[in-house]
Amino acid sequence: MNYNNKFINDQEMKKIITLFMLTFVAGMAGAQNSIVSIDEVASMMQDDVTLENKSAVVFISKRDNIIVTSSANNDVISPTRKMDDGRFATEVTCAMEKGGDRSRTFGILIQGTTLKGEKKKTLAAGKRFYFDVEAAEHMLGLLYPETRDILYPVEGKTCIVFNIPPDINNLKVECSNQLRGKTEATSENGVNVLSLELDANVLKEYIAIVDNAQQQLIEKNNAFNALRAEINAKASDPKYDIDAAEAREKAMKSELEQMQKEAPSLFVRLTGESSNTVYVDVAKLRALGAKAKLTVNVTDALHTEKVFTGKFEEMLSQANTHRMNRDYKLAKQYYESAAQASDASATDKQTAMESATKMEELNAFKDETDQLAGRLYEITRNNQRVNKDQLHALIDDISERYRTLHLETKDQFYLDEANRLQAEKSKIGFVLKGRFVMSEYKGGSLQEVPITNVRIYGSQASNSDEMDSPKFSRKGEIIETVTAADGHFSLNLHAGEYKTIIFEAIGNKDIKINKHVSVEGRTDDRNVKIRFPKD
């Protein structure tokens, strides 16, 4: 038996490889802010005898400006043709050579936009496959052109006004339920207008609630991390009550997760059926007071025929679009260009340069995060033998960085990635190892001798003193029997597989009770000494 197994086995590594290939690629591709779906239409799949040693894939779209790419250089992509129903089809013919690679990765680009999508498919000779391509009609962005306070003539109220181009329809504005916002849709001079009226006092009080909840969450998380550090440092100390500490750890973890789930959020967002969702800058919401009005111009990155009132507004629009697409380096350049525009006021220039500095900081931080994700990707892709504690630390580091990026940008993508990483980490197996001893107090001191012949059970019963009774009926299944002369044991367990591990000393007349260890919710390795008291 391997008593020093702190490494990931091959099966676990394969699972992690899949996870981090998805996570790393998603993180690197996230800057595209894609809203493109590519769905196979299985009912349209056809057999075609003319496709001898070949396969064909047809992409159908309402758009006539899709560009199709294939991972195989020798595939033939035919010109786009208009179908009888008015939609457009682009066909790719793929050689299915004997013994060759039959899998393909197709890329879909929407010409003149940042939209892109990807679809992988394993093909078959003599078959024609069909895919339906749906792309967003609009890629929304928000522009805050006003640099001076504007009054809203309703006592005790504040208002956010969205000016929407006339070709964008069916948008709606939403806000945190606790704000109890009142919305109104009107049209002024050919521009669609959505207004959100808020009670200034309610907004102020809710901001205080959000800030207080965030502070409590930070304090609880710090206390949880301190407790985990204490457990790791004192686990081998015989005077340390490890069971009580782990019970506190489990309760605190559950409380922390519940706090995270129930944490209030402050948001105002604009959504549409065929567009992305955009959020109003939280800093702008915090700055709103009674009788104040925030005007927000809605832009569309998919339509280049925008009319700007000046060079500053045009550069600012480009910068905001690239910031939304997570391309902070390019956003910085456009903010700097906005600051240098001849029609920018002194306040405009200062605001733009502050944004440029912020983008530079975000870009550097995101680059560092991507490098860590790349390192993790290489570790998993190459199936390296890796120390589990180091792997967990790297996952935690990347997750925490994603959470920081979410706090700085309010981009939901980063929070989703952090949560997904932690969820997958919790599925990784762990090692429970240690030594069996018989203990007794003799001459005023604790004496221990190693014992052998211990039967180990995996139980779904919850942690309880009843389990120490030899008559306990729910010991579960036998995992193994340890007969090592020095009393050492080592178990490779899967997260969530058992709630409790029960140890039963067999053939030893000096031991009358069992011992148990709770593994419920555990994901990290643990080294324990199992003490059987001498009867």
PDB file of C-alpha atoms in Angstrom, residues 178-180 199-212:
ATOM      1  CA  GLN A 178     -35.504  45.426  -3.643  1.00  0.00           C
ATOM      2  CA  LEU A 179     -35.214  48.748  -5.506  1.00  0.00           C
ATOM      3  CA  ARG A 180     -38.880  48.525  -6.582  1.00  0.00           C
ATOM      4  CA  ASP A 199     -36.884  56.107  -4.884  1.00  0.00           C
ATOM      5  CA  ALA A 200     -33.636  57.845  -3.876  1.00  0.00           C
ATOM      6  CA  ASN A 201     -33.949  56.852  -0.212  1.00  0.00           C
ATOM      7  CA  VAL A 202     -34.659  53.207  -1.076  1.00  0.00           C
ATOM      8  CA  LEU A 203     -31.605  53.187  -3.376  1.00  0.00           C
ATOM      9  CA  LYS A 204     -29.401  54.671  -0.662  1.00  0.00           C
ATOM     10  CA  GLU A 205     -30.647  52.215   1.982  1.00  0.00           C
ATOM     11  CA  TYR A 206     -30.225  49.225  -0.322  1.00  0.00           C
ATOM     12  CA  ILE A 207     -26.655  50.229  -1.216  1.00  0.00           C
ATOM     13  CA  ALA A 208     -25.911  50.209   2.531  1.00  0.00           C
ATOM     14  CA  ILE A 209     -27.467  46.717   2.812  1.00  0.00           C
ATOM     15  CA  VAL A 210     -25.352  45.419  -0.093  1.00  0.00           C
ATOM     16  CA  ASP A 211     -22.167  46.922   1.365  1.00  0.00           C
ATOM     17  CA  ASN A 212     -22.881  45.491   4.811  1.00  0.00           C
TER      18      ASN A 212
END
